[in-house]
Amino acid sequence: MINLEKLGYQSVMFLETDNLKEDYGDLISRLVTFAGIDDPLLEIDEN
C-alpha cells in the first residue's frame, strides 16, 4: 500500500514478466471486469 496524495492509502500491484498477457492475462481480465473498466491488454493487441 502506498499513500497517494488526497486519496489516502491505496493498494498497488506490480507484475513483473516478459509476457504480461500470457502470464497474467486471466487475472487482469477478471480484475478489470470486476472494476468495470476497459481491459488494458486489449490495447496491446491493437498495437
mmCIF file as gemmi writes it, N, C-alpha and C atoms, coordinates in Angstrom:
data_model
loop_
_atom_site.group_PDB
_atom_site.id
_atom_site.type_symbol
_atom_site.label_atom_id
_atom_site.label_alt_id
_atom_site.label_comp_id
_atom_site.label_asym_id
_atom_site.label_entity_id
_atom_site.label_seq_id
_atom_site.pdbx_PDB_ins_code
_atom_site.Cartn_x
_atom_site.Cartn_y
_atom_site.Cartn_z
_atom_site.occupancy
_atom_site.B_iso_or_equiv
_atom_site.pdbx_formal_charge
_atom_site.auth_seq_id
_atom_site.auth_asym_id
_atom_site.pdbx_PDB_model_num
ATOM 1 N N . MET Axp A 1 ? 0.845 -1.175 0 1 0 ? 1 A 1
ATOM 2 C CA . MET Axp A 1 ? 0 0 0 1 0 ? 1 A 1
ATOM 3 C C . MET Axp A 1 ? 0.887 1.234 0 1 0 ? 1 A 1
ATOM 4 N N . ILE Axp A 2 ? 0.433 2.23 -0.745 1 0 ? 2 A 1
ATOM 5 C CA . ILE Axp A 2 ? 1.153 3.494 -0.761 1 0 ? 2 A 1
ATOM 6 C C . ILE Axp A 2 ? 0.185 4.623 -0.45 1 0 ? 2 A 1
ATOM 7 N N . ASN Axp A 3 ? 0.714 5.714 0.077 1 0 ? 3 A 1
ATOM 8 C CA . ASN Axp A 3 ? -0.105 6.862 0.43 1 0 ? 3 A 1
ATOM 9 C C . ASN Axp A 3 ? -0.161 7.809 -0.765 1 0 ? 3 A 1
ATOM 10 N N . LEU Axp A 4 ? -1.306 7.862 -1.442 1 0 ? 4 A 1
ATOM 11 C CA . LEU Axp A 4 ? -1.479 8.735 -2.593 1 0 ? 4 A 1
ATOM 12 C C . LEU Axp A 4 ? -2.066 10.062 -2.136 1 0 ? 4 A 1
ATOM 13 N N . GLU Axp A 5 ? -1.514 11.134 -2.677 1 0 ? 5 A 1
ATOM 14 C CA . GLU Axp A 5 ? -1.964 12.463 -2.291 1 0 ? 5 A 1
ATOM 15 C C . GLU Axp A 5 ? -3.469 12.602 -2.502 1 0 ? 5 A 1
ATOM 16 N N . LYS Axp A 6 ? -4.168 13.035 -1.481 1 0 ? 6 A 1
ATOM 17 C CA . LYS Axp A 6 ? -5.621 13.278 -1.471 1 0 ? 6 A 1
ATOM 18 C C . LYS Axp A 6 ? -6.464 12.012 -1.552 1 0 ? 6 A 1
ATOM 19 N N . LEU Axp A 7 ? -5.838 10.846 -1.686 1 0 ? 7 A 1
ATOM 20 C CA . LEU Axp A 7 ? -6.604 9.603 -1.779 1 0 ? 7 A 1
ATOM 21 C C . LEU Axp A 7 ? -6.346 8.671 -0.609 1 0 ? 7 A 1
ATOM 22 N N . GLY Axp A 8 ? -5.351 8.983 0.205 1 0 ? 8 A 1
ATOM 23 C CA . GLY Axp A 8 ? -5.015 8.107 1.319 1 0 ? 8 A 1
ATOM 24 C C . GLY Axp A 8 ? -4.261 6.879 0.831 1 0 ? 8 A 1
ATOM 25 N N . TYR Axp A 9 ? -4.241 5.858 1.648 1 0 ? 9 A 1
ATOM 26 C CA . TYR Axp A 9 ? -3.507 4.642 1.309 1 0 ? 9 A 1
ATOM 27 C C . TYR Axp A 9 ? -4.287 3.808 0.298 1 0 ? 9 A 1
ATOM 28 N N . GLN Axp A 10 ? -3.603 3.4 -0.762 1 0 ? 10 A 1
ATOM 29 C CA . GLN Axp A 10 ? -4.207 2.615 -1.828 1 0 ? 10 A 1
ATOM 30 C C . GLN Axp A 10 ? -3.323 1.402 -2.131 1 0 ? 10 A 1
ATOM 31 N N . SER Axp A 11 ? -3.955 0.315 -2.509 1 0 ? 11 A 1
ATOM 32 C CA . SER Axp A 11 ? -3.213 -0.89 -2.891 1 0 ? 11 A 1
ATOM 33 C C . SER Axp A 11 ? -2.635 -0.713 -4.292 1 0 ? 11 A 1
ATOM 34 N N . VAL Axp A 12 ? -1.432 -1.211 -4.476 1 0 ? 12 A 1
ATOM 35 C CA . VAL Axp A 12 ? -0.768 -1.169 -5.767 1 0 ? 12 A 1
ATOM 36 C C . VAL Axp A 12 ? -0.243 -2.568 -6.067 1 0 ? 12 A 1
ATOM 37 N N . MET Axp A 13 ? -0.401 -3.013 -7.304 1 0 ? 13 A 1
ATOM 38 C CA . MET Axp A 13 ? 0.074 -4.338 -7.678 1 0 ? 13 A 1
ATOM 39 C C . MET Axp A 13 ? 1.111 -4.188 -8.783 1 0 ? 13 A 1
ATOM 40 N N . PHE Axp A 14 ? 2.264 -4.808 -8.599 1 0 ? 14 A 1
ATOM 41 C CA . PHE Axp A 14 ? 3.313 -4.811 -9.599 1 0 ? 14 A 1
ATOM 42 C C . PHE Axp A 14 ? 3.456 -6.228 -10.138 1 0 ? 14 A 1
ATOM 43 N N . LEU Axp A 15 ? 3.42 -6.362 -11.454 1 0 ? 15 A 1
ATOM 44 C CA . LEU Axp A 15 ? 3.571 -7.658 -12.106 1 0 ? 15 A 1
ATOM 45 C C . LEU Axp A 15 ? 4.806 -7.61 -12.978 1 0 ? 15 A 1
ATOM 46 N N . GLU Axp A 16 ? 5.771 -8.461 -12.699 1 0 ? 16 A 1
ATOM 47 C CA . GLU Axp A 16 ? 6.999 -8.488 -13.471 1 0 ? 16 A 1
ATOM 48 C C . GLU Axp A 16 ? 7.03 -9.753 -14.318 1 0 ? 16 A 1
ATOM 49 N N . THR Axp A 17 ? 7.111 -9.571 -15.63 1 0 ? 17 A 1
ATOM 50 C CA . THR Axp A 17 ? 7.075 -10.695 -16.55 1 0 ? 17 A 1
ATOM 51 C C . THR Axp A 17 ? 7.571 -10.266 -17.927 1 0 ? 17 A 1
ATOM 52 N N . ASP Axp A 18 ? 7.919 -11.213 -18.742 1 0 ? 18 A 1
ATOM 53 C CA . ASP Axp A 18 ? 8.276 -10.922 -20.128 1 0 ? 18 A 1
ATOM 54 C C . ASP Axp A 18 ? 7.043 -10.938 -21.032 1 0 ? 18 A 1
ATOM 55 N N . ASN Axp A 19 ? 5.976 -11.607 -20.597 1 0 ? 19 A 1
ATOM 56 C CA . ASN Axp A 19 ? 4.761 -11.703 -21.392 1 0 ? 19 A 1
ATOM 57 C C . ASN Axp A 19 ? 3.563 -11.5 -20.477 1 0 ? 19 A 1
ATOM 58 N N . LEU Axp A 20 ? 3.161 -10.249 -20.326 1 0 ? 20 A 1
ATOM 59 C CA . LEU Axp A 20 ? 2.083 -9.894 -19.405 1 0 ? 20 A 1
ATOM 60 C C . LEU Axp A 20 ? 0.788 -10.623 -19.741 1 0 ? 20 A 1
ATOM 61 N N . LYS Axp A 21 ? 0.423 -10.65 -21.001 1 0 ? 21 A 1
ATOM 62 C CA . LYS Axp A 21 ? -0.849 -11.271 -21.391 1 0 ? 21 A 1
ATOM 63 C C . LYS Axp A 21 ? -0.852 -12.772 -21.117 1 0 ? 21 A 1
ATOM 64 N N . GLU Axp A 22 ? 0.251 -13.443 -21.443 1 0 ? 22 A 1
ATOM 65 C CA . GLU Axp A 22 ? 0.315 -14.889 -21.242 1 0 ? 22 A 1
ATOM 66 C C . GLU Axp A 22 ? 0.34 -15.247 -19.751 1 0 ? 22 A 1
ATOM 67 N N . ASP Axp A 23 ? 1.12 -14.531 -18.973 1 0 ? 23 A 1
ATOM 68 C CA . ASP Axp A 23 ? 1.303 -14.882 -17.569 1 0 ? 23 A 1
ATOM 69 C C . ASP Axp A 23 ? 0.19 -14.375 -16.651 1 0 ? 23 A 1
ATOM 70 N N . TYR Axp A 24 ? -0.365 -13.205 -16.95 1 0 ? 24 A 1
ATOM 71 C CA . TYR Axp A 24 ? -1.345 -12.597 -16.048 1 0 ? 24 A 1
ATOM 72 C C . TYR Axp A 24 ? -2.63 -12.168 -16.742 1 0 ? 24 A 1
ATOM 73 N N . GLY Axp A 25 ? -2.816 -12.557 -17.997 1 0 ? 25 A 1
ATOM 74 C CA . GLY Axp A 25 ? -3.981 -12.118 -18.762 1 0 ? 25 A 1
ATOM 75 C C . GLY Axp A 25 ? -5.303 -12.453 -18.102 1 0 ? 25 A 1
ATOM 76 N N . ASP Axp A 26 ? -5.445 -13.673 -17.602 1 0 ? 26 A 1
ATOM 77 C CA . ASP Axp A 26 ? -6.704 -14.08 -16.972 1 0 ? 26 A 1
ATOM 78 C C . ASP Axp A 26 ? -6.963 -13.275 -15.693 1 0 ? 26 A 1
ATOM 79 N N . LEU Axp A 27 ? -5.938 -13.076 -14.891 1 0 ? 27 A 1
ATOM 80 C CA . LEU Axp A 27 ? -6.073 -12.297 -13.66 1 0 ? 27 A 1
ATOM 81 C C . LEU Axp A 27 ? -6.48 -10.864 -13.971 1 0 ? 27 A 1
ATOM 82 N N . ILE Axp A 28 ? -5.797 -10.241 -14.923 1 0 ? 28 A 1
ATOM 83 C CA . ILE Axp A 28 ? -6.104 -8.855 -15.271 1 0 ? 28 A 1
ATOM 84 C C . ILE Axp A 28 ? -7.501 -8.74 -15.847 1 0 ? 28 A 1
ATOM 85 N N . SER Axp A 29 ? -7.893 -9.678 -16.68 1 0 ? 29 A 1
ATOM 86 C CA . SER Axp A 29 ? -9.239 -9.667 -17.253 1 0 ? 29 A 1
ATOM 87 C C . SER Axp A 29 ? -10.309 -9.728 -16.162 1 0 ? 29 A 1
ATOM 88 N N . ARG Axp A 30 ? -10.095 -10.583 -15.19 1 0 ? 30 A 1
ATOM 89 C CA . ARG Axp A 30 ? -11.071 -10.69 -14.093 1 0 ? 30 A 1
ATOM 90 C C . ARG Axp A 30 ? -11.113 -9.418 -13.248 1 0 ? 30 A 1
ATOM 91 N N . LEU Axp A 31 ? -9.936 -8.836 -12.998 1 0 ? 31 A 1
ATOM 92 C CA . LEU Axp A 31 ? -9.881 -7.605 -12.197 1 0 ? 31 A 1
ATOM 93 C C . LEU Axp A 31 ? -10.588 -6.45 -12.895 1 0 ? 31 A 1
ATOM 94 N N . VAL Axp A 32 ? -10.344 -6.269 -14.203 1 0 ? 32 A 1
ATOM 95 C CA . VAL Axp A 32 ? -10.968 -5.146 -14.892 1 0 ? 32 A 1
ATOM 96 C C . VAL Axp A 32 ? -12.47 -5.368 -15.065 1 0 ? 32 A 1
ATOM 97 N N . THR Axp A 33 ? -12.887 -6.615 -15.227 1 0 ? 33 A 1
ATOM 98 C CA . THR Axp A 33 ? -14.318 -6.903 -15.297 1 0 ? 33 A 1
ATOM 99 C C . THR Axp A 33 ? -14.987 -6.534 -13.981 1 0 ? 33 A 1
ATOM 100 N N . PHE Axp A 34 ? -14.367 -6.911 -12.879 1 0 ? 34 A 1
ATOM 101 C CA . PHE Axp A 34 ? -14.899 -6.587 -11.559 1 0 ? 34 A 1
ATOM 102 C C . PHE Axp A 34 ? -14.923 -5.076 -11.333 1 0 ? 34 A 1
ATOM 103 N N . ALA Axp A 35 ? -13.877 -4.386 -11.803 1 0 ? 35 A 1
ATOM 104 C CA . ALA Axp A 35 ? -13.781 -2.94 -11.606 1 0 ? 35 A 1
ATOM 105 C C . ALA Axp A 35 ? -14.639 -2.157 -12.595 1 0 ? 35 A 1
ATOM 106 N N . GLY Axp A 36 ? -15.083 -2.821 -13.668 1 0 ? 36 A 1
ATOM 107 C CA . GLY Axp A 36 ? -15.917 -2.148 -14.661 1 0 ? 36 A 1
ATOM 108 C C . GLY Axp A 36 ? -15.134 -1.182 -15.538 1 0 ? 36 A 1
ATOM 109 N N . ILE Axp A 37 ? -13.877 -1.504 -15.823 1 0 ? 37 A 1
ATOM 110 C CA . ILE Axp A 37 ? -13.053 -0.647 -16.668 1 0 ? 37 A 1
ATOM 111 C C . ILE Axp A 37 ? -12.609 -1.419 -17.907 1 0 ? 37 A 1
ATOM 112 N N . ASP Axp A 38 ? -12.076 -0.684 -18.885 1 0 ? 38 A 1
ATOM 113 C CA . ASP Axp A 38 ? -11.59 -1.313 -20.116 1 0 ? 38 A 1
ATOM 114 C C . ASP Axp A 38 ? -10.336 -2.124 -19.83 1 0 ? 38 A 1
ATOM 115 N N . ASP Axp A 39 ? -10.214 -3.244 -20.486 1 0 ? 39 A 1
ATOM 116 C CA . ASP Axp A 39 ? -9.065 -4.124 -20.312 1 0 ? 39 A 1
ATOM 117 C C . ASP Axp A 39 ? -7.849 -3.53 -21.03 1 0 ? 39 A 1
ATOM 118 N N . PRO Axp A 40 ? -6.792 -3.163 -20.293 1 0 ? 40 A 1
ATOM 119 C CA . PRO Axp A 40 ? -5.621 -2.571 -20.939 1 0 ? 40 A 1
ATOM 120 C C . PRO Axp A 40 ? -4.887 -3.554 -21.852 1 0 ? 40 A 1
ATOM 121 N N . LEU Axp A 41 ? -5.071 -4.853 -21.663 1 0 ? 41 A 1
ATOM 122 C CA . LEU Axp A 41 ? -4.408 -5.829 -22.516 1 0 ? 41 A 1
ATOM 123 C C . LEU Axp A 41 ? -5.008 -5.843 -23.923 1 0 ? 41 A 1
ATOM 124 N N . LEU Axp A 42 ? -6.238 -5.387 -24.075 1 0 ? 42 A 1
ATOM 125 C CA . LEU Axp A 42 ? -6.838 -5.314 -25.409 1 0 ? 42 A 1
ATOM 126 C C . LEU Axp A 42 ? -6.107 -4.269 -26.247 1 0 ? 42 A 1
ATOM 127 N N . GLU Axp A 43 ? -5.612 -3.201 -25.6 1 0 ? 43 A 1
ATOM 128 C CA . GLU Axp A 43 ? -4.857 -2.174 -26.31 1 0 ? 43 A 1
ATOM 129 C C . GLU Axp A 43 ? -3.54 -2.741 -26.825 1 0 ? 43 A 1
ATOM 130 N N . ILE Axp A 44 ? -2.947 -3.683 -26.116 1 0 ? 44 A 1
ATOM 131 C CA . ILE Axp A 44 ? -1.694 -4.311 -26.549 1 0 ? 44 A 1
ATOM 132 C C . ILE Axp A 44 ? -1.935 -5.065 -27.854 1 0 ? 44 A 1
ATOM 133 N N . ASP Axp A 45 ? -3.088 -5.73 -27.971 1 0 ? 45 A 1
ATOM 134 C CA . ASP Axp A 45 ? -3.416 -6.477 -29.19 1 0 ? 45 A 1
ATOM 135 C C . ASP Axp A 45 ? -3.566 -5.565 -30.394 1 0 ? 45 A 1
ATOM 136 N N . GLU Axp A 46 ? -4.074 -4.35 -30.163 1 0 ? 46 A 1
ATOM 137 C CA . GLU Axp A 46 ? -4.327 -3.418 -31.255 1 0 ? 46 A 1
ATOM 138 C C . GLU Axp A 46 ? -3.042 -2.812 -31.806 1 0 ? 46 A 1
ATOM 139 N N . ASN Axp A 47 ? -1.977 -2.807 -31.007 1 0 ? 47 A 1
ATOM 140 C CA . ASN Axp A 47 ? -0.709 -2.175 -31.444 1 0 ? 47 A 1
ATOM 141 C C . ASN Axp A 47 ? 0.175 -3.14 -32.134 1 0 ? 47 A 1
